[in-house]
Every structure is written in C-alpha cells, then in structure tokens.
PDB file of C-alpha atoms in Angstrom:
ATOM      1  CA  MET A   1      72.942 -82.370 -26.745  1.00  0.00           C
ATOM      2  CA  THR A   2      71.833 -80.155 -29.062  1.00  0.00           C
ATOM      3  CA  ASN A   3      70.826 -76.448 -29.680  1.00  0.00           C
ATOM      4  CA  GLN A   4      67.595 -77.110 -30.455  1.00  0.00           C
ATOM      5  CA  SER A   5      66.889 -79.718 -27.940  1.00  0.00           C
ATOM      6  CA  THR A   6      68.364 -76.943 -25.170  1.00  0.00           C
ATOM      7  CA  THR A   7      66.149 -74.640 -26.078  1.00  0.00           C
ATOM      8  CA  ASP A   8      63.573 -76.798 -26.684  1.00  0.00           C
ATOM      9  CA  LYS A   9      64.236 -77.721 -22.695  1.00  0.00           C
ATOM     10  CA  LEU A  10      64.735 -74.473 -21.413  1.00  0.00           C
ATOM     11  CA  ILE A  11      61.151 -73.580 -22.622  1.00  0.00           C
ATOM     12  CA  GLU A  12      59.123 -76.037 -21.281  1.00  0.00           C
ATOM     13  CA  MET A  13      60.824 -75.228 -17.554  1.00  0.00           C
ATOM     14  CA  ARG A  14      59.636 -71.765 -18.926  1.00  0.00           C
ATOM     15  CA  LEU A  15      62.127 -70.364 -18.676  1.00  0.00           C
ATOM     16  CA  THR A  16      61.506 -68.445 -21.870  1.00  0.00           C
ATOM     17  CA  ALA A  17      63.570 -65.444 -21.909  1.00  0.00           C
ATOM     18  CA  MET A  18      66.773 -67.235 -20.928  1.00  0.00           C
ATOM     19  CA  ALA A  19      65.768 -69.358 -24.603  1.00  0.00           C
ATOM     20  CA  ASP A  20      65.540 -66.499 -26.664  1.00  0.00           C
ATOM     21  CA  ALA A  21      68.773 -64.966 -25.236  1.00  0.00           C
ATOM     22  CA  PHE A  22      70.593 -68.457 -25.616  1.00  0.00           C
ATOM     23  CA  ARG A  23      69.302 -68.459 -29.673  1.00  0.00           C
ATOM     24  CA  ILE A  24      70.667 -64.511 -29.600  1.00  0.00           C
ATOM     25  CA  GLN A  25      74.064 -66.030 -28.031  1.00  0.00           C
ATOM     26  CA  LYS A  26      74.243 -68.991 -30.561  1.00  0.00           C
ATOM     27  CA  ASP A  27      74.072 -66.618 -33.649  1.00  0.00           C
ATOM     28  CA  ASP A  28      76.278 -64.044 -32.333  1.00  0.00           C
ATOM     29  CA  ALA A  29      80.236 -64.863 -33.748  1.00  0.00           C
ATOM     30  CA  THR A  30      81.713 -62.685 -31.212  1.00  0.00           C
ATOM     31  CA  MET A  31      80.154 -64.592 -28.292  1.00  0.00           C
ATOM     32  CA  LYS A  32      82.374 -67.305 -29.290  1.00  0.00           C
ATOM     33  CA  ASP A  33      85.704 -65.580 -27.320  1.00  0.00           C
ATOM     34  CA  VAL A  34      83.167 -64.615 -24.080  1.00  0.00           C
ATOM     35  CA  PRO A  35      84.451 -67.452 -21.235  1.00  0.00           C
ATOM     36  CA  PHE A  36      81.708 -70.122 -20.557  1.00  0.00           C
ATOM     37  CA  GLU A  37      80.714 -68.514 -17.339  1.00  0.00           C
ATOM     38  CA  ASP A  38      80.134 -65.005 -18.595  1.00  0.00           C
ATOM     39  CA  ARG A  39      77.817 -66.211 -20.998  1.00  0.00           C
ATOM     40  CA  PHE A  40      75.991 -67.945 -18.725  1.00  0.00           C
ATOM     41  CA  GLY A  41      75.788 -65.215 -16.576  1.00  0.00           C
ATOM     42  CA  MET A  42      74.184 -63.135 -18.933  1.00  0.00           C
ATOM     43  CA  LEU A  43      72.317 -65.807 -19.440  1.00  0.00           C
ATOM     44  CA  VAL A  44      70.069 -65.646 -16.090  1.00  0.00           C
ATOM     45  CA  ASP A  45      70.400 -62.225 -15.728  1.00  0.00           C
ATOM     46  CA  VAL A  46      67.870 -62.304 -18.647  1.00  0.00           C
ATOM     47  CA  GLU A  47      65.621 -64.778 -17.252  1.00  0.00           C
ATOM     48  CA  TYR A  48      66.311 -62.713 -14.248  1.00  0.00           C
ATOM     49  CA  THR A  49      65.133 -59.772 -15.452  1.00  0.00           C
ATOM     50  CA  SER A  50      62.303 -60.821 -17.522  1.00  0.00           C
ATOM     51  CA  ARG A  51      61.056 -62.787 -14.464  1.00  0.00           C
ATOM     52  CA  LYS A  52      60.711 -59.311 -12.393  1.00  0.00           C
ATOM     53  CA  ASN A  53      59.215 -57.430 -14.783  1.00  0.00           C
ATOM     54  CA  ASN A  54      56.452 -60.192 -15.174  1.00  0.00           C
ATOM     55  CA  ARG A  55      56.257 -59.938 -11.097  1.00  0.00           C
ATOM     56  CA  LEU A  56      56.209 -56.574 -11.541  1.00  0.00           C
ATOM     57  CA  LYS A  57      53.490 -56.056 -14.109  1.00  0.00           C
ATOM     58  CA  ARG A  58      50.990 -58.510 -12.107  1.00  0.00           C
ATOM     59  CA  LEU A  59      51.345 -56.815  -9.119  1.00  0.00           C
ATOM     60  CA  ILE A  60      50.703 -53.545 -10.866  1.00  0.00           C
ATOM     61  CA  ARG A  61      47.624 -54.990 -12.508  1.00  0.00           C
ATOM     62  CA  LYS A  62      46.014 -56.735  -9.398  1.00  0.00           C
ATOM     63  CA  ALA A  63      46.070 -53.254  -7.773  1.00  0.00           C
ATOM     64  CA  GLU A  64      43.907 -51.577 -10.120  1.00  0.00           C
ATOM     65  CA  PHE A  65      44.812 -48.760  -9.391  1.00  0.00           C
ATOM     66  CA  GLU A  66      42.587 -45.637 -10.785  1.00  0.00           C
ATOM     67  CA  GLN A  67      45.893 -43.809 -12.338  1.00  0.00           C
ATOM     68  CA  PRO A  68      47.838 -46.518 -12.660  1.00  0.00           C
ATOM     69  CA  GLY A  69      50.074 -43.866 -14.763  1.00  0.00           C
ATOM     70  CA  ALA A  70      50.647 -41.988 -11.320  1.00  0.00           C
ATOM     71  CA  SER A  71      54.691 -41.250 -10.127  1.00  0.00           C
ATOM     72  CA  VAL A  72      56.336 -39.867  -7.307  1.00  0.00           C
ATOM     73  CA  ALA A  73      58.449 -38.587  -9.452  1.00  0.00           C
ATOM     74  CA  GLY A  74      55.028 -36.636 -11.096  1.00  0.00           C
ATOM     75  CA  ILE A  75      54.468 -34.924  -7.827  1.00  0.00           C
ATOM     76  CA  ASP A  76      53.567 -30.933  -9.155  1.00  0.00           C
ATOM     77  CA  TYR A  77      55.110 -28.881  -6.045  1.00  0.00           C
ATOM     78  CA  THR A  78      54.640 -25.656  -8.326  1.00  0.00           C
ATOM     79  CA  SER A  79      50.222 -25.345  -8.089  1.00  0.00           C
ATOM     80  CA  GLY A  80      50.021 -23.571  -5.023  1.00  0.00           C
ATOM     81  CA  ARG A  81      49.943 -26.612  -2.061  1.00  0.00           C
ATOM     82  CA  LYS A  82      51.270 -26.863   0.723  1.00  0.00           C
ATOM     83  CA  LEU A  83      53.537 -30.530   0.294  1.00  0.00           C
ATOM     84  CA  ASN A  84      56.227 -31.409   2.103  1.00  0.00           C
ATOM     85  CA  ARG A  85      59.043 -32.667  -0.111  1.00  0.00           C
ATOM     86  CA  ASP A  86      61.252 -34.509   2.502  1.00  0.00           C
ATOM     87  CA  LEU A  87      58.098 -36.276   4.021  1.00  0.00           C
ATOM     88  CA  ILE A  88      56.861 -37.663   0.820  1.00  0.00           C
ATOM     89  CA  ASN A  89      60.478 -38.684  -0.775  1.00  0.00           C
ATOM     90  CA  ARG A  90      61.190 -40.131   2.806  1.00  0.00           C
ATOM     91  CA  LEU A  91      57.142 -42.112   2.498  1.00  0.00           C
ATOM     92  CA  ALA A  92      58.651 -42.960  -1.400  1.00  0.00           C
ATOM     93  CA  THR A  93      61.017 -45.607   0.283  1.00  0.00           C
ATOM     94  CA  CYS A  94      58.229 -47.468   2.108  1.00  0.00           C
ATOM     95  CA  GLU A  95      59.374 -47.297   5.461  1.00  0.00           C
ATOM     96  CA  TYR A  96      56.074 -46.971   6.785  1.00  0.00           C
ATOM     97  CA  ILE A  97      54.948 -50.378   5.076  1.00  0.00           C
ATOM     98  CA  ALA A  98      57.704 -52.442   7.130  1.00  0.00           C
ATOM     99  CA  GLU A  99      57.080 -50.168  10.342  1.00  0.00           C
ATOM    100  CA  TYR A 100      52.960 -51.136   9.586  1.00  0.00           C
ATOM    101  CA  ARG A 101      52.228 -47.591   9.495  1.00  0.00           C
ATOM    102  CA  ASN A 102      49.650 -45.677   7.585  1.00  0.00           C
ATOM    103  CA  ILE A 103      49.250 -42.810   5.855  1.00  0.00           C
ATOM    104  CA  PHE A 104      46.542 -40.070   5.142  1.00  0.00           C
ATOM    105  CA  ILE A 105      46.250 -37.586   2.492  1.00  0.00           C
ATOM    106  CA  THR A 106      43.225 -35.165   2.937  1.00  0.00           C
ATOM    107  CA  GLY A 107      42.283 -31.796   0.314  1.00  0.00           C
ATOM    108  CA  ALA A 108      39.652 -31.008  -0.988  1.00  0.00           C
ATOM    109  CA  THR A 109      38.294 -32.473  -4.603  1.00  0.00           C
ATOM    110  CA  GLY A 110      41.086 -31.969  -7.362  1.00  0.00           C
ATOM    111  CA  SER A 111      44.558 -31.435  -4.746  1.00  0.00           C
ATOM    112  CA  SER A 112      45.826 -34.931  -6.729  1.00  0.00           C
ATOM    113  CA  LYS A 113      45.162 -36.982  -3.559  1.00  0.00           C
ATOM    114  CA  THR A 114      44.079 -40.021  -5.606  1.00  0.00           C
ATOM    115  CA  TYR A 115      47.228 -39.553  -7.774  1.00  0.00           C
ATOM    116  CA  MET A 116      49.878 -39.111  -4.557  1.00  0.00           C
ATOM    117  CA  ALA A 117      48.032 -42.324  -3.298  1.00  0.00           C
ATOM    118  CA  CYS A 118      48.340 -44.325  -6.256  1.00  0.00           C
ATOM    119  CA  ALA A 119      52.214 -42.664  -6.734  1.00  0.00           C
ATOM    120  CA  PHE A 120      52.680 -44.475  -3.320  1.00  0.00           C
ATOM    121  CA  GLY A 121      51.493 -47.697  -4.135  1.00  0.00           C
ATOM    122  CA  MET A 122      54.128 -47.958  -7.702  1.00  0.00           C
ATOM    123  CA  GLU A 123      56.251 -47.322  -5.189  1.00  0.00           C
ATOM    124  CA  ALA A 124      55.497 -50.559  -3.269  1.00  0.00           C
ATOM    125  CA  CYS A 125      54.789 -52.378  -6.567  1.00  0.00           C
ATOM    126  CA  LYS A 126      57.980 -51.915  -7.146  1.00  0.00           C
ATOM    127  CA  GLN A 127      59.582 -52.655  -4.236  1.00  0.00           C
ATOM    128  CA  TYR A 128      57.275 -56.073  -5.464  1.00  0.00           C
ATOM    129  CA  TYR A 129      54.171 -55.976  -2.454  1.00  0.00           C
ATOM    130  CA  THR A 130      50.768 -56.476  -2.905  1.00  0.00           C
ATOM    131  CA  VAL A 131      49.045 -53.593  -2.746  1.00  0.00           C
ATOM    132  CA  LYS A 132      45.200 -52.565  -3.542  1.00  0.00           C
ATOM    133  CA  TYR A 133      43.141 -50.158  -4.620  1.00  0.00           C
ATOM    134  CA  ILE A 134      39.234 -49.437  -3.697  1.00  0.00           C
ATOM    135  CA  ARG A 135      37.044 -46.299  -3.301  1.00  0.00           C
ATOM    136  CA  LEU A 136      35.526 -47.027   0.008  1.00  0.00           C
ATOM    137  CA  PRO A 137      31.798 -46.790  -1.244  1.00  0.00           C
ATOM    138  CA  ASP A 138      32.255 -49.672  -3.646  1.00  0.00           C
ATOM    139  CA  LEU A 139      34.265 -51.663  -0.723  1.00  0.00           C
ATOM    140  CA  LEU A 140      31.087 -51.866   1.086  1.00  0.00           C
ATOM    141  CA  LEU A 141      28.705 -52.371  -1.132  1.00  0.00           C
ATOM    142  CA  GLU A 142      30.696 -55.537  -1.556  1.00  0.00           C
ATOM    143  CA  LEU A 143      31.314 -56.108   2.051  1.00  0.00           C
ATOM    144  CA  GLN A 144      27.554 -55.640   2.510  1.00  0.00           C
ATOM    145  CA  ALA A 145      26.665 -58.017   0.025  1.00  0.00           C
ATOM    146  CA  ALA A 146      28.996 -60.664   0.753  1.00  0.00           C
ATOM    147  CA  ARG A 147      27.257 -60.774   3.964  1.00  0.00           C
ATOM    148  CA  ALA A 148      24.204 -61.494   2.546  1.00  0.00           C
ATOM    149  CA  ASP A 149      25.287 -64.818   0.754  1.00  0.00           C
ATOM    150  CA  GLY A 150      27.309 -65.907   3.441  1.00  0.00           C
ATOM    151  CA  THR A 151      30.666 -65.035   1.847  1.00  0.00           C
ATOM    152  CA  PHE A 152      32.040 -62.379   3.992  1.00  0.00           C
ATOM    153  CA  ILE A 153      34.900 -63.842   5.579  1.00  0.00           C
ATOM    154  CA  THR A 154      36.406 -64.478   1.748  1.00  0.00           C
ATOM    155  CA  ALA A 155      35.395 -60.843   0.669  1.00  0.00           C
ATOM    156  CA  LEU A 156      37.192 -59.888   3.595  1.00  0.00           C
ATOM    157  CA  LYS A 157      40.212 -61.394   3.091  1.00  0.00           C
ATOM    158  CA  LYS A 158      40.121 -59.591  -0.436  1.00  0.00           C
ATOM    159  CA  TYR A 159      41.585 -56.873   1.556  1.00  0.00           C
ATOM    160  CA  THR A 160      43.119 -58.358   4.492  1.00  0.00           C
ATOM    161  CA  ASN A 161      45.279 -60.164   2.556  1.00  0.00           C
ATOM    162  CA  PRO A 162      47.620 -57.021   0.170  1.00  0.00           C
ATOM    163  CA  VAL A 163      50.178 -55.297   2.280  1.00  0.00           C
ATOM    164  CA  LEU A 164      49.196 -51.994   1.227  1.00  0.00           C
ATOM    165  CA  LEU A 165      45.316 -51.211   0.915  1.00  0.00           C
ATOM    166  CA  ILE A 166      44.593 -47.812  -0.617  1.00  0.00           C
ATOM    167  CA  ILE A 167      40.906 -46.625   0.669  1.00  0.00           C
ATOM    168  CA  ASP A 168      40.216 -43.380  -1.452  1.00  0.00           C
ATOM    169  CA  GLU A 169      37.212 -41.409  -0.822  1.00  0.00           C
ATOM    170  CA  TRP A 170      37.071 -42.011   2.743  1.00  0.00           C
ATOM    171  CA  LEU A 171      34.437 -41.545   4.738  1.00  0.00           C
ATOM    172  CA  LEU A 172      32.623 -39.060   1.869  1.00  0.00           C
ATOM    173  CA  LEU A 173      29.634 -40.100   3.285  1.00  0.00           C
ATOM    174  CA  LYS A 174      28.346 -40.810   6.598  1.00  0.00           C
ATOM    175  CA  LEU A 175      28.436 -44.365   7.509  1.00  0.00           C
ATOM    176  CA  THR A 176      25.386 -46.025   9.408  1.00  0.00           C
ATOM    177  CA  GLU A 177      25.711 -49.235  12.379  1.00  0.00           C
ATOM    178  CA  ALA A 178      25.888 -51.930   9.476  1.00  0.00           C
ATOM    179  CA  GLU A 179      29.234 -50.094   7.362  1.00  0.00           C
ATOM    180  CA  ALA A 180      30.583 -49.618  10.378  1.00  0.00           C
ATOM    181  CA  ARG A 181      30.968 -52.643  11.634  1.00  0.00           C
ATOM    182  CA  ASP A 182      32.534 -53.939   8.343  1.00  0.00           C
ATOM    183  CA  LEU A 183      34.819 -51.278   8.354  1.00  0.00           C
ATOM    184  CA  PHE A 184      35.955 -52.577  12.093  1.00  0.00           C
ATOM    185  CA  GLU A 185      36.620 -55.991  11.112  1.00  0.00           C
ATOM    186  CA  LEU A 186      38.886 -55.404   8.359  1.00  0.00           C
ATOM    187  CA  ILE A 187      40.636 -52.909  10.064  1.00  0.00           C
ATOM    188  CA  HIS A 188      40.788 -54.742  13.077  1.00  0.00           C
ATOM    189  CA  LYS A 189      42.791 -57.333  11.063  1.00  0.00           C
ATOM    190  CA  ARG A 190      44.748 -55.416   9.329  1.00  0.00           C
ATOM    191  CA  ARG A 191      45.834 -53.296  12.001  1.00  0.00           C
ATOM    192  CA  LYS A 192      49.701 -54.420  12.705  1.00  0.00           C
ATOM    193  CA  HIS A 193      50.065 -56.410   9.664  1.00  0.00           C
ATOM    194  CA  SER A 194      49.967 -54.093   6.963  1.00  0.00           C
ATOM    195  CA  SER A 195      49.320 -50.332   5.953  1.00  0.00           C
ATOM    196  CA  THR A 196      46.527 -48.908   4.858  1.00  0.00           C
ATOM    197  CA  ILE A 197      46.987 -45.573   2.373  1.00  0.00           C
ATOM    198  CA  PHE A 198      43.247 -43.413   3.599  1.00  0.00           C
ATOM    199  CA  CYS A 199      42.410 -40.434   1.334  1.00  0.00           C
ATOM    200  CA  SER A 200      39.807 -37.933   2.363  1.00  0.00           C
ATOM    201  CA  GLN A 201      38.140 -34.668   1.132  1.00  0.00           C
ATOM    202  CA  PHE A 202      37.207 -34.111   4.598  1.00  0.00           C
ATOM    203  CA  ARG A 203      39.845 -33.040   7.448  1.00  0.00           C
ATOM    204  CA  GLU A 204      40.950 -36.112  10.241  1.00  0.00           C
ATOM    205  CA  SER A 205      39.025 -34.542  13.614  1.00  0.00           C
ATOM    206  CA  GLU A 206      35.562 -34.640  11.440  1.00  0.00           C
ATOM    207  CA  TRP A 207      36.229 -38.529  10.962  1.00  0.00           C
ATOM    208  CA  TYR A 208      34.307 -38.865  13.678  1.00  0.00           C
ATOM    209  CA  GLN A 209      31.616 -37.587  12.743  1.00  0.00           C
ATOM    210  CA  GLN A 210      31.242 -39.400   9.509  1.00  0.00           C
ATOM    211  CA  ILE A 211      30.897 -42.526  11.225  1.00  0.00           C
ATOM    212  CA  CYS A 212      27.732 -42.870  12.504  1.00  0.00           C
ATOM    213  CA  GLY A 213      27.233 -39.527  13.726  1.00  0.00           C
ATOM    214  CA  GLY A 214      30.105 -39.928  15.881  1.00  0.00           C
ATOM    215  CA  GLU A 215      27.534 -41.587  18.424  1.00  0.00           C
ATOM    216  CA  SER A 216      28.929 -45.121  18.153  1.00  0.00           C
ATOM    217  CA  THR A 217      31.141 -46.718  20.045  1.00  0.00           C
ATOM    218  CA  LEU A 218      32.158 -48.165  16.322  1.00  0.00           C
ATOM    219  CA  ALA A 219      33.962 -44.017  15.570  1.00  0.00           C
ATOM    220  CA  ASP A 220      35.971 -44.931  18.962  1.00  0.00           C
ATOM    221  CA  ALA A 221      36.578 -48.294  17.744  1.00  0.00           C
ATOM    222  CA  ILE A 222      37.662 -47.423  14.026  1.00  0.00           C
ATOM    223  CA  MET A 223      39.764 -43.988  14.832  1.00  0.00           C
ATOM    224  CA  ASP A 224      41.733 -45.767  17.366  1.00  0.00           C
ATOM    225  CA  ARG A 225      43.313 -48.234  15.517  1.00  0.00           C
ATOM    226  CA  ILE A 226      43.714 -45.838  12.428  1.00  0.00           C
ATOM    227  CA  SER A 227      45.295 -43.298  14.294  1.00  0.00           C
ATOM    228  CA  TYR A 228      47.894 -43.821  16.475  1.00  0.00           C
ATOM    229  CA  ASP A 229      51.711 -43.362  14.636  1.00  0.00           C
ATOM    230  CA  SER A 230      50.257 -42.458  11.110  1.00  0.00           C
ATOM    231  CA  TYR A 231      51.863 -40.116   8.502  1.00  0.00           C
ATOM    232  CA  LYS A 232      49.242 -37.155   7.622  1.00  0.00           C
ATOM    233  CA  ILE A 233      49.546 -35.256   4.176  1.00  0.00           C
ATOM    234  CA  ASP A 234      47.003 -32.671   4.350  1.00  0.00           C
ATOM    235  CA  ILE A 235      46.991 -30.753   0.748  1.00  0.00           C
ATOM    236  CA  GLU A 236      46.211 -26.590   1.613  1.00  0.00           C
ATOM    237  CA  SER A 237      46.778 -24.124  -0.641  1.00  0.00           C
ATOM    238  CA  ILE A 238      48.982 -21.212  -0.403  1.00  0.00           C
ATOM    239  CA  ASP A 239      46.903 -18.738  -2.582  1.00  0.00           C
ATOM    240  CA  PRO A 240      43.111 -20.304  -2.618  1.00  0.00           C
ATOM    241  CA  SER A 241      42.512 -17.416  -5.009  1.00  0.00           C
ATOM    242  CA  LYS A 242      45.247 -18.180  -7.406  1.00  0.00           C
ATOM    243  CA  ASP A 243      44.859 -22.127  -6.413  1.00  0.00           C
ATOM    244  CA  LEU A 244      45.284 -24.450  -9.709  1.00  0.00           C
ATOM    245  CA  SER A 245      43.187 -27.594 -10.053  1.00  0.00           C
ATOM    246  CA  MET A 246      44.869 -31.021 -10.092  1.00  0.00           C
ATOM    247  CA  ARG A 247      42.737 -31.767 -12.845  1.00  0.00           C
ATOM    248  CA  GLU A 248      44.650 -28.967 -15.157  1.00  0.00           C
ATOM    249  CA  VAL A 249      48.051 -29.496 -14.053  1.00  0.00           C
ATOM    250  CA  TYR A 250      47.977 -33.556 -14.728  1.00  0.00           C
ATOM    251  CA  GLY A 251      45.737 -32.844 -17.792  1.00  0.00           C
ATOM    252  CA  MET A 252      42.872 -35.326 -15.991  1.00  0.00           C
ATOM    253  CA  ASP A 253      39.377 -36.257 -16.485  1.00  0.00           C
ATOM    254  CA  PRO A 254      37.543 -34.884 -14.178  1.00  0.00           C
ATOM    255  CA  ALA A 255      35.954 -38.025 -12.768  1.00  0.00           C
ATOM    256  CA  LEU A 256      39.943 -39.304 -12.835  1.00  0.00           C
ATOM    257  CA  ALA A 257      41.286 -36.838 -10.675  1.00  0.00           C
ATOM    258  CA  LYS A 258      40.768 -36.391  -6.600  1.00  0.00           C
TER     259      LYS A 258
END
C-alpha cells in the first residue's frame, strides 16, 4: 500500500488531522528512528485532540453566548463587589450540573451577571455539556409564536434538551398568565434532569411579584421548582459611592454588559 493510498483512505474516513500528521511524519527524517507504536500513538493523539477541539467549538457556537469571550479566570474581584471566590471556583467545576442544581445570579445593571453566567457556560462547554443562552423576553416570544403555529413541543425541546440553560434578564418584565404557563412547562420538564442559570436585576424575594403579580398559583409552582437547593450569587457593592460598573472594567459596549 502506497503512502498516498493510506492518506487518501484516512481522508475518506474523515480522519483528516491524522492524514496531515501522517504526511508530516513521512517527510520528517528523524521519525525513521521512532518505534512504530510511538509514531502510531502520535497520529492517534493528533486526531483525538483535533476532534475534541472541534467538538468544543461546535458546543460554544451552538450555545450562542451573549459574551463568548467570558471566562472564570477573567472575573474581576477588585472592582468593589462582594463576590464569594470560593463559591465561584466551586461552581466552575460544574459539580452543580452533575447534581441538577440551579444558580441564581442577581445584581444591578452593569454588575457582570451576564459575564459571570457566560463564564460558567464556557466551563460547561469545556466539559462537553450542551449549553444554551437565551434572554427571557426572546424565549417567551418564541414560545408564544410556537403555540400559535402548532410547533410548541418542538420549540420547547430546543430549551429542555441542553444540559445547561442560561436565562438572562429573568423576570425583567412581569409575566402574563399565558407567559407564566409557557415558562412553567419549560421549567417543569427541566427539573431534576438539567441545570439552569437565572440572571436577574431583581432579588429572589421579588420574583413572586413579577409572576402574574404573585396572585397566580403558577408563581408558587415556578418558584417551588427552581428555588430548592439552588446556589445564590447576589452581586452587591461594598461601597456604592465608589462603585465601578463592570462595563468599564471589561471595556464593553454598555448594551453587552448586564
């Protein structure tokens, strides 16, 4: 079998990284003294790493992060905010995903909620979990449209299937009865099967009033399914008079920092 035939077959089997590495080995005179097992192991390592990297890129792309450049290492602890570094580092391990637990991130506009949520999402991608980012207003519009055209179940799967769902601008506006019903369906199906990160400008204690004015049984049903055993990160200023917006810290467009 000729070297070109071997290369062609590797490409046909979609082992392109291995094919490229094989060409490099073939043209490298120093490889002649390397045992076959070691050379073959090198080829396998190249293909394995390539596939892992491509898989990670696909996961990040499909997550549609608001801030794809976010990272746990980039979280700023010096800008006058009370942040529990130990808790953040623990959550970065994605242990909460294995436990099917949620995360609540609350704080004022510009307090880095979205950045932190996307950073956790990136860590989940690195562990090859499926992740999806969505703003609640966009999610509600999509579910409402899906109900109208008879594709609600299909639309729901788009947000129930990801292992980690990040819902930004959580309860920014008060929910109508219909919106709360759609949201309940989603949350109920994700319960004990996956994890969700909720980012909100309102404290958890104020969420009831944002769900149908707190007068619907749906408020109790939704809160009951997300509050139990959730991790809470409430981003507060140590000294509001010296507060520095995270938009300034990260050099972001104001429209991108939440």
